[in-house]
Amino acid sequence: MSSILEVTNLSMHYETISGNVDAVKDVTFNVKQGESFGLVGESGCGKTSVAMTLLQLQPENGKISQGSIKFDSNEMIGLSENELRKIRWKGMSIVFQGAMNAWNPVVKVGEQIREAMREHSPNNSKSENTKKIRELFEMVGLDESVIERFPHELSGGMKQRAMIALALSCDPKLIIADEPTTALDVVIQDQILKEIRKVQEVFGLSLIYISHDIAVIAEMTDNMAVMYAGSIVELGKTEEIFKDPKHAYTRMLLESTPSIIGEKKKLRSLDGEPPTLINNDNKCLFSYRCPNPTNECKNRELDMELIKISSSHYVDKCCIDCE
Amino acid sequence: MYRYIFRRTYQLIIVFFLFLVTSYLLFDAIPGNAFQNLLLNPDLPPDAYEQVLALYGLDKPLSERVFSYVVNFFKGDFGYSYKYYPKTPIELIAERLPRTLMLFAMVNIISFYTGFLIGKILAWRRGSKSETWITITSVFSYTVFYPWFALMMLWYFGYKMDWLPIGKFLYPEKWYDSPYDSDVIFVLMIKFTVIVSIIQVLIYVFTKNIESLSLKRNVRFIGFLLNIVGSYFFWNTGDALLKKTYAGDIAYHMILPVLTVTVVAFAGTALLTRTTMMEVLKDDYILTARAKGLSQRRIRDRHAARNALLPVVTSFIFTIVTIIDGSVLTETIFSWPGMGQLILDSVLNEDIPVAMATFSFIGVFALIAHFVADISYAYLDPRIRIQSQG
Ligand SMILES: Nc1ncnc2c1ncn2[C@@H]1O[C@H](COP(=O)(O)OP(=O)(O)OP(=O)(O)O)[C@@H](O)[C@H]1O
Ligand SMILES: [Mg+2]
């Protein structure tokens, strides 16, 4: 199957007064047509930064320093703002982490969706657009009266559903869902996840699903990447990683969530604080939290690099056998 | 909503009543009265002064006077001007008010639009060189000592360059053999402006629902052109053709005051817009708008500026409140015979009925403006709309 998105050696840093924050470091991964790809890691490890960099919507101080993003076989780095505008939403759309505030408070929900459609297919009539919004709303479980409502009249769950409808409105090839269920209660979370799954299958979409919750990733994705301090430390088939996690950090993540597959174990909280990302070299940043560091690790001698274990499983070489 | 309006109206009436009584007491506290100079005239019999006071009821005790003033006020009887005797305050206001309103309505509309436009562009180009310079200029014109600035404008455009007239409402020499009264012409100008603005608003409202953006823009542009062509025909046919030169003379005299006050007034709006807009630009929905692939202009106007508008409109309505009292200074400098001069004149001459009438007018105007501010706020922000329905 062909790749819809190929990210190679992508790096992005934020320029701040206290130095550069390396939020995305040398990240490489592929998303195939129709597949669901997961990105997991603790808070602050750079998941949102990756998502924003893919759309090149990172804040002004976020600078891409190297790498390539090929979307649908076309290089996206170096495109002008106007060329990017055509890809945004029509090619790649995103459900934001903070969907609560992602709606303009003074414009009706329907109009905000219609606006995107108007931009990408200017020849549609208003009634065609509205009809499509109705269909989308039905699919995500929203009443059509929501079209005429203002965002503040909706509950958090409804806003999130409407956001998914918005993300689908221009028939994108790839949707990025950045923790779409944080701030929702468990029941709604579950419904939304099902909604996303259903939509993805119905439309044959590719999906990048971002979460700090590795259990959700197990449920939602075919392939996944574990992110730590801006780098991908383990990458591969979701099933394989769950069955045989190689990186000590992945194992920590797994032990900190109630198990969905396999026997019941005692839960452990994540030990240690996440590292600061300011002005780092390319050495492993996990060594001080590693349960079993070698001398090389402690002296921070090893460069980070993904090593192939099997055709569908890669892991960072520092941790290849820190049992 | 009706209950809300009713409650507000009821509050307004009480506030206004207090305002009226306080103003009367304050005017009464001014030492002397309008007729004191009668005492200086040695030819008059000594009791003439008392007779005049008795005629106007000024010999009665204060409490009685306040009471009868307020009662008469609500009956619609404002008394007579002491200075222009047979004229009533209402007649005087009716003559002066349109001149002030026309001048300042113009100033406010222009300064609001330019201020808002410049403010949003400043926020959008944050950090650029042009932004720095325009911001500095705006701060200058926001803080400049207004009378000095107005005099400088008069000196430069009126005297040094001799492009524009130095003050006044019209050139009297042009009007000697005019078949029309200046007020007739002026009222015609006001009607014309109001109708043209209404048509423009209607064009805007009726094209609101056109889905295609380019079509909408074109239709609006054509509407605007038609409006201009229509205005041209209006002034060049029939009756209006004869009045054109006179109307032109008045319009010519309006340019400099309008320009001066606009330069001072726009800066406040621009700076406020810039600040609120920079806040709004940090909001998440701006990111959503960018992610949707909307054009820069649309993000700026539709999403950022629309949300930045709220505090700007409120502050704008509060400036409208100060139009009439603010006009005292401007009208004195530009010798513009409007409400501002009437107020000043009546207070200096202790022409109490006129002073009271003009002050109550300002009071009513201010109260209504605040009322309108509340309602338009609710219109602009759907989140408030709900609450005010209760
Ligand atoms: N605009 C910015 N300027 C400077 N640093 C930033 C900026 N945005 C994010 N960062 C830093 O970059 C790092 C990665 O942030 P990011 O938001 O990508 O994390 P995340 O994985 O999405 O976390 P979460 O799970 O909490 O959403 C964090 O350390 C954060 O402090
Ligand atoms: Mg995030």
mmCIF file with all atom_site columns, C-alpha atoms in Angstrom, chain A residues 52 57 60 81 85 88-89 96 101-107 111-112 114-116 118-120 126 129 150 152 166, chain B residues 126 209 211-213 283-285 287-288 290-296 298 302-303 306-307 380-383 385-386:
data_model
loop_
_atom_site.group_PDB
_atom_site.id
_atom_site.type_symbol
_atom_site.label_atom_id
_atom_site.label_alt_id
_atom_site.label_comp_id
_atom_site.label_asym_id
_atom_site.label_entity_id
_atom_site.label_seq_id
_atom_site.pdbx_PDB_ins_code
_atom_site.Cartn_x
_atom_site.Cartn_y
_atom_site.Cartn_z
_atom_site.occupancy
_atom_site.B_iso_or_equiv
_atom_site.pdbx_formal_charge
_atom_site.auth_seq_id
_atom_site.auth_comp_id
_atom_site.auth_asym_id
_atom_site.auth_atom_id
_atom_site.pdbx_PDB_model_num
ATOM 1  C CA . MET A 1 52  ? 1.491   21.402 13.994 1.00 0.00 ? 52  MET A CA 1
ATOM 2  C CA . LEU A 1 57  ? 1.032   25.800 11.664 1.00 0.00 ? 57  LEU A CA 1
ATOM 3  C CA . GLU A 1 60  ? 6.047   32.013 14.800 1.00 0.00 ? 60  GLU A CA 1
ATOM 4  C CA . GLU A 1 81  ? 1.581   30.107 2.409  1.00 0.00 ? 81  GLU A CA 1
ATOM 5  C CA . ARG A 1 85  ? -3.570  26.801 2.215  1.00 0.00 ? 85  ARG A CA 1
ATOM 6  C CA . ARG A 1 88  ? -4.725  22.443 4.691  1.00 0.00 ? 88  ARG A CA 1
ATOM 7  C CA . TRP A 1 89  ? -8.129  20.959 5.400  1.00 0.00 ? 89  TRP A CA 1
ATOM 8  C CA . PHE A 1 96  ? -7.286  20.167 17.917 1.00 0.00 ? 96  PHE A CA 1
ATOM 9  C CA . ASN A 1 101 ? -11.677 26.968 22.278 1.00 0.00 ? 101 ASN A CA 1
ATOM 10 C CA . ALA A 1 102 ? -11.243 26.027 18.657 1.00 0.00 ? 102 ALA A CA 1
ATOM 11 C CA . TRP A 1 103 ? -14.587 27.602 17.731 1.00 0.00 ? 103 TRP A CA 1
ATOM 12 C CA . ASN A 1 104 ? -14.991 31.268 17.070 1.00 0.00 ? 104 ASN A CA 1
ATOM 13 C CA . PRO A 1 105 ? -17.464 32.389 19.751 1.00 0.00 ? 105 PRO A CA 1
ATOM 14 C CA . VAL A 1 106 ? -19.360 34.869 17.610 1.00 0.00 ? 106 VAL A CA 1
ATOM 15 C CA . VAL A 1 107 ? -19.986 32.802 14.475 1.00 0.00 ? 107 VAL A CA 1
ATOM 16 C CA . GLU A 1 111 ? -21.273 28.901 9.215  1.00 0.00 ? 111 GLU A CA 1
ATOM 17 C CA . GLN A 1 112 ? -17.817 28.014 10.499 1.00 0.00 ? 112 GLN A CA 1
ATOM 18 C CA . ARG A 1 114 ? -19.512 26.136 5.596  1.00 0.00 ? 114 ARG A CA 1
ATOM 19 C CA . GLU A 1 115 ? -16.710 28.662 5.506  1.00 0.00 ? 115 GLU A CA 1
ATOM 20 C CA . ALA A 1 116 ? -14.106 25.934 5.107  1.00 0.00 ? 116 ALA A CA 1
ATOM 21 C CA . ARG A 1 118 ? -16.570 27.593 0.595  1.00 0.00 ? 118 ARG A CA 1
ATOM 22 C CA . GLU A 1 119 ? -12.827 28.079 0.605  1.00 0.00 ? 119 GLU A CA 1
ATOM 23 C CA . HIS A 1 120 ? -12.028 24.708 -0.934 1.00 0.00 ? 120 HIS A CA 1
ATOM 24 C CA . LYS A 1 126 ? -25.225 27.165 0.149  1.00 0.00 ? 126 LYS A CA 1
ATOM 25 C CA . ASN A 1 129 ? -23.036 22.747 1.725  1.00 0.00 ? 129 ASN A CA 1
ATOM 26 C CA . PHE A 1 150 ? -23.379 29.356 18.625 1.00 0.00 ? 150 PHE A CA 1
ATOM 27 C CA . HIS A 1 152 ? -21.087 28.463 23.647 1.00 0.00 ? 152 HIS A CA 1
ATOM 28 C CA . LEU A 1 166 ? -15.590 20.139 10.593 1.00 0.00 ? 166 LEU A CA 1
ATOM 29 C CA . ARG B 2 126 ? 3.020   43.438 14.417 1.00 0.00 ? 126 ARG B CA 1
ATOM 30 C CA . ASN B 2 209 ? -26.434 35.649 2.268  1.00 0.00 ? 209 ASN B CA 1
ATOM 31 C CA . GLU B 2 211 ? -22.571 32.154 -0.715 1.00 0.00 ? 211 GLU B CA 1
ATOM 32 C CA . SER B 2 212 ? -19.851 32.803 -3.290 1.00 0.00 ? 212 SER B CA 1
ATOM 33 C CA . LEU B 2 213 ? -17.342 35.269 -1.903 1.00 0.00 ? 213 LEU B CA 1
ATOM 34 C CA . ASP B 2 283 ? -6.879  32.633 20.565 1.00 0.00 ? 283 ASP B CA 1
ATOM 35 C CA . ASP B 2 284 ? -7.260  29.056 19.420 1.00 0.00 ? 284 ASP B CA 1
ATOM 36 C CA . TYR B 2 285 ? -9.928  29.724 16.838 1.00 0.00 ? 285 TYR B CA 1
ATOM 37 C CA . LEU B 2 287 ? -5.360  28.682 14.571 1.00 0.00 ? 287 LEU B CA 1
ATOM 38 C CA . THR B 2 288 ? -8.453  26.755 13.467 1.00 0.00 ? 288 THR B CA 1
ATOM 39 C CA . ARG B 2 290 ? -5.541  29.082 9.570  1.00 0.00 ? 290 ARG B CA 1
ATOM 40 C CA . ALA B 2 291 ? -5.743  25.301 9.578  1.00 0.00 ? 291 ALA B CA 1
ATOM 41 C CA . LYS B 2 292 ? -8.896  25.508 7.480  1.00 0.00 ? 292 LYS B CA 1
ATOM 42 C CA . GLY B 2 293 ? -6.820  27.171 4.795  1.00 0.00 ? 293 GLY B CA 1
ATOM 43 C CA . LEU B 2 294 ? -8.680  30.477 4.853  1.00 0.00 ? 294 LEU B CA 1
ATOM 44 C CA . SER B 2 295 ? -7.061  33.508 3.300  1.00 0.00 ? 295 SER B CA 1
ATOM 45 C CA . GLN B 2 296 ? -5.125  35.887 5.522  1.00 0.00 ? 296 GLN B CA 1
ATOM 46 C CA . ARG B 2 298 ? -10.552 36.511 5.859  1.00 0.00 ? 298 ARG B CA 1
ATOM 47 C CA . ARG B 2 302 ? -13.858 37.646 9.876  1.00 0.00 ? 302 ARG B CA 1
ATOM 48 C CA . HIS B 2 303 ? -12.280 35.956 12.844 1.00 0.00 ? 303 HIS B CA 1
ATOM 49 C CA . ARG B 2 306 ? -14.906 40.553 14.509 1.00 0.00 ? 306 ARG B CA 1
ATOM 50 C CA . ASN B 2 307 ? -13.941 39.447 18.001 1.00 0.00 ? 307 ASN B CA 1
ATOM 51 C CA . LEU B 2 380 ? -22.404 41.603 18.975 1.00 0.00 ? 380 LEU B CA 1
ATOM 52 C CA . ASP B 2 381 ? -21.761 38.931 21.542 1.00 0.00 ? 381 ASP B CA 1
ATOM 53 C CA . PRO B 2 382 ? -24.140 35.983 21.402 1.00 0.00 ? 382 PRO B CA 1
ATOM 54 C CA . ARG B 2 383 ? -22.966 34.935 24.854 1.00 0.00 ? 383 ARG B CA 1
ATOM 55 C CA . ARG B 2 385 ? -27.650 37.755 24.245 1.00 0.00 ? 385 ARG B CA 1
ATOM 56 C CA . ILE B 2 386 ? -28.829 34.774 26.245 1.00 0.00 ? 386 ILE B CA 1
#
